[in-house]
Amino acid sequence: MILSGHDLTIGYRDRVVGRGLDVALATGDVLALLGPNGGGKTTLLKTLLGLLSPKSGEVRLGDRRLASLTSRERARLIAYVPQSHVATFAFTVEAVVLMGRTAHGNLFSRPSSADRAIAVRVLERFGIAHLRERPYTISCYLPARWRRSRSSSCSTSRPPASISATKARCSGRSAPSPSPVMACCSPPMTPITPCAQRIGPTSCAMESA
Amino acid sequence: MTRSAIPGMAVAAAVLVAGLLLALMVGRYPVSFAELFSTIAGKLTGHAPAVPSVVENVVWQVRGPRVASAALVGAALAIAGTAFQGLFRNPLVSPDILGASSGAALGAVLGIYLSLGVFAIQAFAFLGGLLAVAAVYAIGGAVRARDPILVLVLTGVVIGALLGAGVGMVKYLADPYGQLPAMTFWLLGSLASIGVPDIAPLGVPVALGTLMLLALRWRLNVMSLPDEEAKALGLPTGPLRVAIIAAATLVTSASVATAGVIGWVGLVVPHIARTLVGPDFGRLIPATALLGGGAHRHASSHYIRGRNTTWYSYGARRHAILHLAAGERVEDVVVTVSR
């Protein structure tokens, strides 16, 4: 599946941040997005996630317009793992991974035993199954790993497209996930070049506002 | 429910049972455990219990309704506090953060000022709480901001202060011998005048709100993540926020309308419950309900004693607030009540 933006103009209500942006990410891609602070990297991410609608142009997921998907459909296909996360309550690692399954249930449902099995499988895949009962607020020494696992639990049948804005975690660790990973890095957070492997038809232009 | 939640739930349930039993036994007219046991057993089996009828009266007519409503109010405030702490992602939030308590206080104080009856005063308080939160939500929603949650909480604080000023003004205008003491007692919070008929107006909104929050318990977990993450996980955060606020406000307004402004239960109990069963709302809501039900008894029986009402008389006691509102002096009410 290809997540793509076509001739995007992105920005907020009173401000255009970027123009004429084309981007395409296929399943399995890893893309690092470089730019100065305030340059619009996060704005592009939000637009690709559907949290922000583009001012012109369109975002497509496969052959459908992103805007035509419901938020639940979108959440089943795209996972978002922000670079920083404010943890208010000490949920267990397993509960946080299970939150990635939220869009698979209806409004009133809790995660099913099938969801739990998926979460355990994902935790095992990342080698952190032994931490499942720990509070995630003290597991910060392995943020990138559990963050990945949350995004990976997003779909059963096919691997999700995953957008990761993990600034500090771009060093060339091989991710077992087949998802396309797009990392956003500001210049001070080097080194990013090793992980900026581009697979598939990806082009990205960023215009500084 | 996994294994790790069971000990915590057991502790919470034990606190509730111990609290209920103690509340039925301790007071100006002490009831021994044996008497209490045979009274309850007598009611269950249908046989006449081998205890003085005054014990039966104390247990079923006087303390029973108080204890039941204290447990309900405690549970309700604790649940509302839990939901708000999650929704606002802030462990210092209590159920009155959006102005429900101040709105109810102004409603009740106005009702007393207008010399209305007990039922009307409670209805005014209930509606006051709902209206205050609706106003906060409308004003907070009209402000364009990057952080809607922060705007909502700030609006709540501002409106709360404004309503508090309104309460002060009505108290200033009120008759200092009849109405003012009634207002002060109401604002202190009391369950002394609760009778059997008061249980339904309290229980129905509390049950409704609690069921709504229980149904949304997994969504509440996800709503405690930052807004964008919750959205990216597919949640309609706006409508969900309205639903959670409505449920918590229903519950808070009903309990404040019945029992007056009693604050700390909604702030502290969720934290105690969280240390027992963890932050998952699926376990947290039942645990806070049990703990809040058990914990609030202590607060309420303290007020009941402070009110100097007599435990085993129940004829005139129910409408103490009405008497106060009608302009009788406090001593008169106490005399009426203990007769």
PDB file of C-alpha atoms in Angstrom, chain A residues 17-201:
ATOM      1  CA  VAL A  17       3.981  26.139   5.828  1.00  0.00           C
ATOM      2  CA  GLY A  18       4.775  24.284   2.621  1.00  0.00           C
ATOM      3  CA  ARG A  19       3.736  24.271  -1.063  1.00  0.00           C
ATOM      4  CA  GLY A  20       3.921  21.887  -3.957  1.00  0.00           C
ATOM      5  CA  LEU A  21       4.861  18.856  -1.880  1.00  0.00           C
ATOM      6  CA  ASP A  22       4.848  15.387  -3.404  1.00  0.00           C
ATOM      7  CA  VAL A  23       5.588  12.425  -1.237  1.00  0.00           C
ATOM      8  CA  ALA A  24       5.034   8.701  -1.605  1.00  0.00           C
ATOM      9  CA  LEU A  25       5.754   5.957   0.890  1.00  0.00           C
ATOM     10  CA  ALA A  26       5.207   2.281   0.224  1.00  0.00           C
ATOM     11  CA  THR A  27       4.841  -0.433   2.850  1.00  0.00           C
ATOM     12  CA  GLY A  28       8.338  -1.244   4.078  1.00  0.00           C
ATOM     13  CA  ASP A  29       9.815   2.169   3.325  1.00  0.00           C
ATOM     14  CA  VAL A  30      11.926   4.096   5.770  1.00  0.00           C
ATOM     15  CA  LEU A  31      12.136   7.815   5.141  1.00  0.00           C
ATOM     16  CA  ALA A  32      13.946  10.403   7.201  1.00  0.00           C
ATOM     17  CA  LEU A  33      12.683  13.902   6.704  1.00  0.00           C
ATOM     18  CA  LEU A  34      15.265  16.620   7.285  1.00  0.00           C
ATOM     19  CA  GLY A  35      14.682  20.267   7.815  1.00  0.00           C
ATOM     20  CA  PRO A  36      15.242  23.201  10.099  1.00  0.00           C
ATOM     21  CA  ASN A  37      13.123  23.640  13.191  1.00  0.00           C
ATOM     22  CA  GLY A  38       9.805  25.218  12.268  1.00  0.00           C
ATOM     23  CA  GLY A  39      10.273  24.096   8.674  1.00  0.00           C
ATOM     24  CA  GLY A  40       7.063  22.095   8.473  1.00  0.00           C
ATOM     25  CA  LYS A  41       8.171  18.504   9.070  1.00  0.00           C
ATOM     26  CA  THR A  42       5.573  17.907  11.738  1.00  0.00           C
ATOM     27  CA  THR A  43       2.941  19.743   9.720  1.00  0.00           C
ATOM     28  CA  LEU A  44       3.576  17.363   6.831  1.00  0.00           C
ATOM     29  CA  LEU A  45       3.313  14.395   9.207  1.00  0.00           C
ATOM     30  CA  LYS A  46       0.010  15.663  10.590  1.00  0.00           C
ATOM     31  CA  THR A  47      -1.303  16.195   7.087  1.00  0.00           C
ATOM     32  CA  LEU A  48      -0.308  12.672   6.034  1.00  0.00           C
ATOM     33  CA  LEU A  49      -2.001  11.333   9.169  1.00  0.00           C
ATOM     34  CA  GLY A  50      -5.217  13.182   8.379  1.00  0.00           C
ATOM     35  CA  LEU A  51      -5.062  15.175  11.619  1.00  0.00           C
ATOM     36  CA  LEU A  52      -4.731  18.303   9.523  1.00  0.00           C
ATOM     37  CA  SER A  53      -6.373  18.699   6.147  1.00  0.00           C
ATOM     38  CA  PRO A  54      -4.199  19.981   3.338  1.00  0.00           C
ATOM     39  CA  LYS A  55      -4.935  23.496   2.087  1.00  0.00           C
ATOM     40  CA  SER A  56      -4.748  22.137  -1.442  1.00  0.00           C
ATOM     41  CA  GLY A  57      -3.735  18.898  -3.091  1.00  0.00           C
ATOM     42  CA  GLU A  58      -4.691  15.539  -1.652  1.00  0.00           C
ATOM     43  CA  VAL A  59      -3.391  12.686   0.439  1.00  0.00           C
ATOM     44  CA  ARG A  60      -4.108   9.200  -0.848  1.00  0.00           C
ATOM     45  CA  LEU A  61      -3.828   5.854   0.857  1.00  0.00           C
ATOM     46  CA  GLY A  62      -3.660   3.163  -1.818  1.00  0.00           C
ATOM     47  CA  ASP A  63      -6.369   4.086  -4.288  1.00  0.00           C
ATOM     48  CA  ARG A  64      -8.532   5.977  -1.817  1.00  0.00           C
ATOM     49  CA  ARG A  65      -8.489   9.572  -0.685  1.00  0.00           C
ATOM     50  CA  LEU A  66      -7.426   9.789   2.938  1.00  0.00           C
ATOM     51  CA  ALA A  67     -10.215  12.287   3.602  1.00  0.00           C
ATOM     52  CA  SER A  68     -12.820   9.733   2.450  1.00  0.00           C
ATOM     53  CA  LEU A  69     -11.794   7.251   5.146  1.00  0.00           C
ATOM     54  CA  THR A  70     -13.362   7.392   8.587  1.00  0.00           C
ATOM     55  CA  SER A  71     -10.988   8.065  11.448  1.00  0.00           C
ATOM     56  CA  ARG A  72     -11.317   4.435  12.521  1.00  0.00           C
ATOM     57  CA  GLU A  73     -10.485   3.091   9.064  1.00  0.00           C
ATOM     58  CA  ARG A  74      -7.513   5.437   8.963  1.00  0.00           C
ATOM     59  CA  ALA A  75      -6.325   4.341  12.393  1.00  0.00           C
ATOM     60  CA  ARG A  76      -6.380   0.707  11.293  1.00  0.00           C
ATOM     61  CA  LEU A  77      -4.077   1.431   8.375  1.00  0.00           C
ATOM     62  CA  ILE A  78      -1.734   4.137   9.669  1.00  0.00           C
ATOM     63  CA  ALA A  79      -0.004   4.226  13.016  1.00  0.00           C
ATOM     64  CA  TYR A  80       1.547   7.292  14.540  1.00  0.00           C
ATOM     65  CA  VAL A  81       4.273   7.199  17.143  1.00  0.00           C
ATOM     66  CA  PRO A  82       5.214  10.725  18.187  1.00  0.00           C
ATOM     67  CA  GLN A  83       8.735  11.617  19.138  1.00  0.00           C
ATOM     68  CA  SER A  84       7.800  12.748  22.589  1.00  0.00           C
ATOM     69  CA  HIS A  85       5.008  11.461  24.739  1.00  0.00           C
ATOM     70  CA  VAL A  86       3.728  12.812  28.010  1.00  0.00           C
ATOM     71  CA  ALA A  87       2.804   9.915  30.257  1.00  0.00           C
ATOM     72  CA  THR A  88       0.279  10.926  32.904  1.00  0.00           C
ATOM     73  CA  PHE A  89      -0.719   7.552  34.285  1.00  0.00           C
ATOM     74  CA  ALA A  90       1.395   4.455  34.778  1.00  0.00           C
ATOM     75  CA  PHE A  91      -0.345   2.079  32.365  1.00  0.00           C
ATOM     76  CA  THR A  92       1.311  -1.284  31.877  1.00  0.00           C
ATOM     77  CA  VAL A  93       3.420  -1.826  28.777  1.00  0.00           C
ATOM     78  CA  GLU A  94       0.827  -4.321  27.556  1.00  0.00           C
ATOM     79  CA  ALA A  95      -2.024  -1.812  28.008  1.00  0.00           C
ATOM     80  CA  VAL A  96      -0.156   0.792  25.972  1.00  0.00           C
ATOM     81  CA  VAL A  97       0.468  -1.711  23.177  1.00  0.00           C
ATOM     82  CA  LEU A  98      -3.207  -2.709  23.325  1.00  0.00           C
ATOM     83  CA  MET A  99      -4.207   0.906  22.793  1.00  0.00           C
ATOM     84  CA  GLY A 100      -2.899   0.387  19.249  1.00  0.00           C
ATOM     85  CA  ARG A 101      -5.868  -1.973  18.777  1.00  0.00           C
ATOM     86  CA  THR A 102      -8.468   0.590  19.763  1.00  0.00           C
ATOM     87  CA  ALA A 103      -9.690   1.235  16.218  1.00  0.00           C
ATOM     88  CA  HIS A 104     -10.463  -2.475  15.765  1.00  0.00           C
ATOM     89  CA  GLY A 105     -13.227  -2.474  18.353  1.00  0.00           C
ATOM     90  CA  ASN A 106     -16.472  -0.541  18.564  1.00  0.00           C
ATOM     91  CA  LEU A 107     -17.215   2.398  20.819  1.00  0.00           C
ATOM     92  CA  PHE A 108     -17.907   0.382  23.956  1.00  0.00           C
ATOM     93  CA  SER A 109     -15.662  -2.633  23.498  1.00  0.00           C
ATOM     94  CA  ARG A 110     -12.568  -3.527  25.407  1.00  0.00           C
ATOM     95  CA  PRO A 111      -9.661  -5.316  23.695  1.00  0.00           C
ATOM     96  CA  SER A 112     -10.633  -8.925  23.007  1.00  0.00           C
ATOM     97  CA  SER A 113      -8.523 -11.964  23.798  1.00  0.00           C
ATOM     98  CA  ALA A 114      -7.523 -11.940  20.132  1.00  0.00           C
ATOM     99  CA  ASP A 115      -6.275  -8.354  20.589  1.00  0.00           C
ATOM    100  CA  ARG A 116      -4.325  -9.474  23.654  1.00  0.00           C
ATOM    101  CA  ALA A 117      -2.759 -12.330  21.709  1.00  0.00           C
ATOM    102  CA  ILE A 118      -1.684  -9.863  19.012  1.00  0.00           C
ATOM    103  CA  ALA A 119      -0.204  -7.531  21.616  1.00  0.00           C
ATOM    104  CA  VAL A 120       1.745 -10.376  23.217  1.00  0.00           C
ATOM    105  CA  ARG A 121       2.980 -11.502  19.814  1.00  0.00           C
ATOM    106  CA  VAL A 122       4.180  -8.001  19.013  1.00  0.00           C
ATOM    107  CA  LEU A 123       5.898  -7.665  22.389  1.00  0.00           C
ATOM    108  CA  GLU A 124       7.637 -10.990  21.782  1.00  0.00           C
ATOM    109  CA  ARG A 125       8.719  -9.860  18.348  1.00  0.00           C
ATOM    110  CA  PHE A 126      10.467  -6.920  19.970  1.00  0.00           C
ATOM    111  CA  GLY A 127      11.885  -9.060  22.746  1.00  0.00           C
ATOM    112  CA  ILE A 128      10.145  -7.182  25.539  1.00  0.00           C
ATOM    113  CA  ALA A 129       7.414  -9.656  26.465  1.00  0.00           C
ATOM    114  CA  HIS A 130       8.918  -9.933  29.948  1.00  0.00           C
ATOM    115  CA  LEU A 131       8.127  -6.245  30.520  1.00  0.00           C
ATOM    116  CA  ARG A 132       4.411  -6.505  29.747  1.00  0.00           C
ATOM    117  CA  GLU A 133       3.206  -6.057  33.325  1.00  0.00           C
ATOM    118  CA  ARG A 134       5.610  -3.178  34.060  1.00  0.00           C
ATOM    119  CA  PRO A 135       4.393   0.407  34.144  1.00  0.00           C
ATOM    120  CA  TYR A 136       5.425   2.002  30.872  1.00  0.00           C
ATOM    121  CA  THR A 137       6.382   5.250  32.594  1.00  0.00           C
ATOM    122  CA  ILE A 138       9.503   3.617  34.022  1.00  0.00           C
ATOM    123  CA  SER A 139      10.339   1.786  30.816  1.00  0.00           C
ATOM    124  CA  CYS A 140      11.650   4.940  29.218  1.00  0.00           C
ATOM    125  CA  TYR A 141      15.057   3.496  28.619  1.00  0.00           C
ATOM    126  CA  LEU A 142      13.599   1.576  25.711  1.00  0.00           C
ATOM    127  CA  PRO A 143      11.131   4.045  24.285  1.00  0.00           C
ATOM    128  CA  ALA A 144      11.844   3.446  20.625  1.00  0.00           C
ATOM    129  CA  ARG A 145      11.191  -0.262  20.998  1.00  0.00           C
ATOM    130  CA  TRP A 146       7.860  -0.128  22.739  1.00  0.00           C
ATOM    131  CA  ARG A 147       6.798   2.744  20.607  1.00  0.00           C
ATOM    132  CA  ARG A 148       7.417   0.655  17.562  1.00  0.00           C
ATOM    133  CA  SER A 149       5.526  -2.201  19.077  1.00  0.00           C
ATOM    134  CA  ARG A 150       2.501   0.006  19.625  1.00  0.00           C
ATOM    135  CA  SER A 151       2.454   0.997  15.998  1.00  0.00           C
ATOM    136  CA  SER A 152       3.021  -2.566  14.859  1.00  0.00           C
ATOM    137  CA  SER A 153       0.001  -3.861  16.708  1.00  0.00           C
ATOM    138  CA  CYS A 154      -2.149  -1.667  14.532  1.00  0.00           C
ATOM    139  CA  SER A 155      -3.161  -4.297  12.018  1.00  0.00           C
ATOM    140  CA  THR A 156      -3.323  -8.056  11.859  1.00  0.00           C
ATOM    141  CA  SER A 157      -3.710  -8.990   8.252  1.00  0.00           C
ATOM    142  CA  ARG A 158      -1.326  -6.633   6.625  1.00  0.00           C
ATOM    143  CA  PRO A 159       1.557  -4.669   7.988  1.00  0.00           C
ATOM    144  CA  PRO A 160       0.629  -1.084   8.728  1.00  0.00           C
ATOM    145  CA  ALA A 161       2.140   1.958   7.223  1.00  0.00           C
ATOM    146  CA  SER A 162       3.828   3.570  10.168  1.00  0.00           C
ATOM    147  CA  ILE A 163       4.926   7.132  10.535  1.00  0.00           C
ATOM    148  CA  SER A 164       7.467   7.610  13.241  1.00  0.00           C
ATOM    149  CA  ALA A 165       8.754  10.934  14.386  1.00  0.00           C
ATOM    150  CA  THR A 166      11.405   9.549  16.643  1.00  0.00           C
ATOM    151  CA  LYS A 167      14.003  12.250  16.448  1.00  0.00           C
ATOM    152  CA  ALA A 168      16.720  10.747  18.551  1.00  0.00           C
ATOM    153  CA  ARG A 169      16.189   7.181  17.479  1.00  0.00           C
ATOM    154  CA  CYS A 170      17.361   7.316  13.901  1.00  0.00           C
ATOM    155  CA  SER A 171      20.649   5.480  14.319  1.00  0.00           C
ATOM    156  CA  GLY A 172      20.861   2.507  12.019  1.00  0.00           C
ATOM    157  CA  ARG A 173      19.244  -0.145  14.184  1.00  0.00           C
ATOM    158  CA  SER A 174      17.502  -2.603  11.933  1.00  0.00           C
ATOM    159  CA  ALA A 175      13.827  -2.589  12.643  1.00  0.00           C
ATOM    160  CA  PRO A 176      12.138  -5.960  12.366  1.00  0.00           C
ATOM    161  CA  SER A 177       9.025  -4.199  11.235  1.00  0.00           C
ATOM    162  CA  PRO A 178       8.209  -4.321   7.525  1.00  0.00           C
ATOM    163  CA  SER A 179       6.430  -0.999   7.786  1.00  0.00           C
ATOM    164  CA  PRO A 180       7.537   2.121   6.043  1.00  0.00           C
ATOM    165  CA  VAL A 181       8.998   4.313   8.702  1.00  0.00           C
ATOM    166  CA  MET A 182       9.261   7.994   8.200  1.00  0.00           C
ATOM    167  CA  ALA A 183      11.458   9.726  10.685  1.00  0.00           C
ATOM    168  CA  CYS A 184      11.620  13.430  11.118  1.00  0.00           C
ATOM    169  CA  CYS A 185      14.959  14.809  12.173  1.00  0.00           C
ATOM    170  CA  SER A 186      16.134  18.315  12.769  1.00  0.00           C
ATOM    171  CA  PRO A 187      19.772  19.022  11.898  1.00  0.00           C
ATOM    172  CA  PRO A 188      21.038  19.195  15.483  1.00  0.00           C
ATOM    173  CA  MET A 189      19.882  15.658  16.069  1.00  0.00           C
ATOM    174  CA  THR A 190      22.491  14.021  13.827  1.00  0.00           C
ATOM    175  CA  PRO A 191      23.457  11.445  12.750  1.00  0.00           C
ATOM    176  CA  ILE A 192      20.513  10.536  10.623  1.00  0.00           C
ATOM    177  CA  THR A 193      21.975   9.801   7.249  1.00  0.00           C
ATOM    178  CA  PRO A 194      22.508   6.063   7.825  1.00  0.00           C
ATOM    179  CA  CYS A 195      18.848   5.412   8.434  1.00  0.00           C
ATOM    180  CA  ALA A 196      17.551   7.598   5.676  1.00  0.00           C
ATOM    181  CA  GLN A 197      17.273   4.701   3.321  1.00  0.00           C
ATOM    182  CA  ARG A 198      14.742   5.368   0.668  1.00  0.00           C
ATOM    183  CA  ILE A 199      13.027   2.441  -0.842  1.00  0.00           C
ATOM    184  CA  GLY A 200      10.387   2.908  -3.437  1.00  0.00           C
ATOM    185  CA  PRO A 201       9.249   5.965  -5.275  1.00  0.00           C
TER     186      PRO A 201
END
